[in-house]
Short mmCIF file of C-alpha atoms in Angstrom, two decimals:
data_model
loop_
_atom_site.label_atom_id
_atom_site.label_comp_id
_atom_site.label_asym_id
_atom_site.label_seq_id
_atom_site.Cartn_x
_atom_site.Cartn_y
_atom_site.Cartn_z
CA ASP A 1 40.18 11.60 11.02
CA ALA A 2 42.63 12.52 8.31
CA LYS A 3 40.87 14.77 5.82
CA THR A 4 39.95 13.12 2.53
CA THR A 5 39.00 14.77 -0.75
CA GLN A 6 36.88 13.02 -3.36
CA PRO A 7 35.15 14.23 -6.52
CA THR A 8 31.47 14.93 -5.98
CA SER A 9 30.34 12.71 -8.81
CA MET A 10 31.57 10.43 -11.59
CA ASP A 11 30.04 8.52 -14.46
CA CYS A 12 31.05 5.14 -15.82
CA ALA A 13 29.78 2.97 -18.65
CA GLU A 14 28.47 -0.45 -17.75
CA GLY A 15 31.13 -3.13 -18.17
CA ARG A 16 33.99 -0.68 -17.99
CA ALA A 17 36.34 -0.15 -15.07
CA ALA A 18 35.39 2.55 -12.58
CA ASN A 19 38.35 4.33 -11.01
CA LEU A 20 37.46 6.43 -7.98
CA PRO A 21 40.21 8.70 -6.65
CA CYS A 22 40.76 9.92 -3.10
CA ASN A 23 43.31 12.36 -1.72
CA HIS A 24 44.45 11.99 1.89
CA SER A 25 47.62 14.03 2.07
CA THR A 26 47.60 14.35 5.88
CA ILE A 27 47.48 10.59 6.51
CA SER A 28 49.71 9.30 9.30
CA GLY A 29 51.95 6.27 9.07
CA ASN A 30 49.67 3.92 10.99
CA GLU A 31 46.35 5.02 9.51
CA TYR A 32 44.41 2.79 7.16
CA VAL A 33 42.41 3.81 4.11
CA TYR A 34 38.87 2.41 4.08
CA TRP A 35 36.29 2.41 1.32
CA TYR A 36 32.57 2.00 1.85
CA ARG A 37 29.63 2.52 -0.44
CA GLN A 38 25.99 3.35 0.14
CA ILE A 39 23.31 2.41 -2.32
CA HIS A 40 20.31 4.70 -2.10
CA SER A 41 18.45 4.43 1.23
CA GLN A 42 20.44 1.41 2.36
CA GLY A 43 23.08 1.05 5.03
CA PRO A 44 26.71 1.56 3.99
CA GLN A 45 28.59 -1.49 2.78
CA TYR A 46 32.24 -2.17 3.49
CA ILE A 47 34.30 -2.64 0.33
CA ILE A 48 37.99 -2.82 1.13
CA HIS A 49 40.76 -1.30 3.22
CA GLY A 50 44.54 -1.06 3.11
CA LEU A 51 47.59 0.38 4.79
CA LYS A 52 50.51 0.46 2.36
CA ASN A 53 50.22 -2.36 -0.14
CA ASN A 54 47.68 -2.63 -2.89
CA GLU A 55 44.73 -4.81 -1.96
CA THR A 56 42.22 -6.83 -3.97
CA ASN A 57 39.11 -8.72 -3.00
CA GLU A 58 36.03 -10.02 -4.78
CA MET A 59 34.50 -6.56 -4.94
CA ALA A 60 37.31 -4.20 -5.85
CA SER A 61 40.98 -3.31 -5.90
CA LEU A 62 42.63 -0.59 -3.85
CA ILE A 63 45.72 1.11 -5.17
CA ILE A 64 47.62 3.26 -2.65
CA THR A 65 50.42 5.52 -3.85
CA GLU A 66 53.88 4.99 -2.45
CA ASP A 67 53.75 8.20 -0.42
CA ARG A 68 50.24 7.14 0.80
CA LYS A 69 48.83 10.57 0.07
CA SER A 70 46.24 9.29 -2.35
CA SER A 71 44.47 6.11 -3.36
CA THR A 72 42.20 4.78 -6.09
CA LEU A 73 39.35 2.34 -5.74
CA ILE A 74 38.89 0.25 -8.86
CA LEU A 75 35.70 -1.60 -9.75
CA PRO A 76 36.98 -3.71 -12.66
CA HIS A 77 33.69 -4.29 -14.48
CA ALA A 78 31.07 -1.86 -13.25
CA THR A 79 27.42 -2.90 -13.34
CA LEU A 80 24.25 -0.86 -12.90
CA ARG A 81 24.05 -2.18 -9.33
CA ASP A 82 27.33 -0.45 -8.53
CA THR A 83 25.60 2.94 -8.75
CA ALA A 84 26.10 4.32 -5.24
CA VAL A 85 27.88 6.91 -3.13
CA TYR A 86 31.45 5.78 -2.46
CA TYR A 87 33.20 6.95 0.69
CA CYS A 88 36.94 7.08 1.25
CA ILE A 89 37.70 7.25 4.98
CA VAL A 90 40.92 7.47 6.94
CA PRO A 91 40.02 6.95 10.60
CA ARG A 92 42.28 8.21 13.32
CA GLY A 93 44.17 5.41 14.95
CA GLY A 94 44.38 4.23 18.53
CA SER A 95 41.85 5.11 21.21
CA ASN A 96 40.50 7.96 19.10
CA TYR A 97 39.44 5.63 16.32
CA LYS A 98 36.24 6.83 14.72
CA LEU A 99 34.68 6.03 11.34
CA THR A 100 33.55 9.42 10.04
CA PHE A 101 31.79 9.71 6.69
CA GLY A 102 32.13 12.70 4.39
CA LYS A 103 30.10 13.46 1.27
CA GLY A 104 31.73 10.79 -0.88
CA THR A 105 31.55 10.36 -4.65
CA LEU A 106 28.27 9.56 -6.37
CA LEU A 107 29.16 6.99 -9.02
CA THR A 108 26.55 6.56 -11.70
CA VAL A 109 26.95 3.54 -13.94
CA ASN A 110 25.19 4.08 -17.25
CA PRO A 111 23.89 1.39 -19.61
CA GLU B 1 22.30 -9.45 4.54
CA THR B 2 25.10 -8.07 6.68
CA GLY B 3 24.36 -9.84 9.95
CA VAL B 4 23.21 -6.61 11.56
CA THR B 5 19.44 -6.39 11.97
CA GLN B 6 17.53 -3.24 12.82
CA THR B 7 13.89 -2.98 13.85
CA PRO B 8 11.60 -1.42 13.02
CA ARG B 9 12.49 -0.51 9.43
CA HIS B 10 10.09 2.42 9.49
CA LEU B 11 8.70 4.42 12.41
CA VAL B 12 6.37 7.39 12.62
CA MET B 13 6.09 9.01 16.01
CA GLY B 14 4.60 12.11 17.55
CA MET B 15 6.72 14.62 19.42
CA THR B 16 5.33 13.47 22.77
CA ASN B 17 5.83 9.75 22.13
CA LYS B 18 8.47 7.46 23.53
CA LYS B 19 9.84 4.77 21.25
CA SER B 20 12.92 2.60 20.95
CA LEU B 21 15.03 1.46 18.03
CA LYS B 22 16.63 -1.96 18.25
CA CYS B 23 19.81 -3.29 16.72
CA GLU B 24 21.02 -6.87 16.92
CA GLN B 25 24.14 -8.59 15.65
CA HIS B 26 25.28 -12.17 15.99
CA LEU B 27 28.67 -11.69 14.35
CA GLY B 28 30.57 -11.92 17.60
CA HIS B 29 31.51 -8.26 17.37
CA ASN B 30 32.42 -6.22 20.43
CA ALA B 31 31.84 -2.69 19.16
CA MET B 32 28.51 -1.19 18.14
CA TYR B 33 27.60 2.22 16.75
CA TRP B 34 24.63 4.49 16.12
CA TYR B 35 24.70 6.84 13.13
CA LYS B 36 22.17 9.40 11.96
CA GLN B 37 21.70 10.31 8.30
CA SER B 38 19.49 13.30 7.58
CA ALA B 39 18.30 14.07 4.07
CA LYS B 40 21.17 15.05 1.77
CA LYS B 41 23.69 15.11 4.63
CA PRO B 42 26.64 12.84 5.45
CA LEU B 43 26.30 10.17 8.08
CA GLU B 44 26.82 11.53 11.57
CA LEU B 45 28.31 9.32 14.27
CA MET B 46 26.16 9.52 17.39
CA PHE B 47 27.35 6.90 19.88
CA VAL B 48 30.03 4.22 20.16
CA TYR B 49 29.99 1.23 22.48
CA ASN B 50 32.98 -1.01 22.99
CA PHE B 51 32.53 -4.13 25.12
CA LYS B 52 29.18 -2.70 26.35
CA GLU B 53 30.79 0.51 27.56
CA GLN B 54 29.96 3.82 25.91
CA THR B 55 33.17 5.32 24.57
CA GLU B 56 31.81 8.10 22.41
CA ASN B 57 28.89 10.51 22.66
CA ASN B 58 29.16 12.93 19.78
CA SER B 59 27.31 15.79 21.50
CA VAL B 60 23.98 14.09 21.00
CA PRO B 61 20.93 15.72 22.67
CA SER B 62 19.62 13.92 25.74
CA ARG B 63 16.32 13.12 24.01
CA PHE B 64 18.35 10.29 22.41
CA SER B 65 19.35 7.71 25.01
CA PRO B 66 21.39 4.67 24.01
CA GLU B 67 21.51 1.38 25.83
CA CYS B 68 23.82 -1.57 25.29
CA PRO B 69 22.82 -4.48 27.57
CA ASN B 70 25.27 -6.88 25.93
CA SER B 71 27.64 -6.97 22.98
CA SER B 72 24.93 -8.30 20.66
CA HIS B 73 22.22 -5.73 21.28
CA LEU B 74 22.03 -1.98 21.06
CA PHE B 75 19.01 0.23 21.63
CA LEU B 76 18.28 3.87 20.98
CA HIS B 77 15.51 5.21 23.20
CA LEU B 78 13.69 8.21 21.83
CA HIS B 79 11.53 10.73 23.71
CA THR B 80 10.17 14.19 23.00
CA LEU B 81 11.77 14.32 19.58
CA GLN B 82 11.52 17.21 17.18
CA PRO B 83 10.56 17.11 13.49
CA GLU B 84 14.20 17.85 12.59
CA ASP B 85 15.13 14.52 14.17
CA SER B 86 13.46 12.77 11.25
CA ALA B 87 16.22 10.80 9.56
CA LEU B 88 17.61 7.37 8.74
CA TYR B 89 19.14 5.87 11.88
CA LEU B 90 21.82 3.31 11.19
CA CYS B 91 23.40 0.79 13.49
CA ALA B 92 26.78 -0.78 12.82
CA SER B 93 29.10 -3.26 14.48
CA SER B 94 32.75 -4.18 14.18
CA GLN B 95 35.00 -6.80 15.69
CA ASP B 96 36.47 -4.21 17.98
CA HIS B 97 36.81 -0.48 18.15
CA GLY B 98 40.04 0.03 16.36
CA VAL B 99 42.09 0.28 13.25
CA GLY B 100 41.84 -2.60 10.81
CA SER B 101 38.31 -3.49 11.83
CA GLU B 102 35.66 -3.03 9.17
CA ALA B 103 32.14 -2.08 10.19
CA PHE B 104 28.97 -3.84 9.11
CA PHE B 105 25.81 -1.77 8.88
CA GLY B 106 22.17 -2.61 9.26
CA GLN B 107 19.55 -1.41 6.79
CA GLY B 108 18.49 1.38 9.10
CA THR B 109 15.29 2.67 10.65
CA ARG B 110 13.56 5.43 8.72
CA LEU B 111 12.17 7.70 11.45
CA THR B 112 9.56 10.37 10.85
CA VAL B 113 8.64 12.71 13.69
CA VAL B 114 5.29 14.45 13.24
#
């Protein structure tokens, strides 16, 4: 997988936007950026993924820079239930596809 | 509820026991995965099955034996485990084993080896 770098932890006030950055400078042209999150002691939950264009769904928005070397996951109105570890993953493409999790970012949403 | 169901949710077993973890999905997915998450460590991919065929074994010790009888079911057979094998074991599935296919995870089986 392309190496990703995320901050170890972040804090966000409830109701405010949470912006989680991820660097993936070695990403290849056909590799997607995926975001998952894991609430304590639960299975990871898929959030969103993208290739080149910005993406939005009911959970979050994904902003990918033009050179694709970094991205930002945006939770527009964070709630206490969004406290979790957020993983940015860039799986290798083709037959070597593998979803490998790193340490992620622990986002703590404070009241 | 993700559509991926794991049983049991909790399991305590002795080092000489034999037990099995079960994973079931009715999402119509063709790829299934086993992950291990030890305390304060990242998730580790253990096995990948694509259309019932094992395509990845991430150097997992033979005391862990996977079985995929069909695309909807995945088992992890356990025997002569060690205390360090205590962890959260997670199953996941995806439409297929490839780019652009998001994975759905079960809630995991919390395994304690005594």
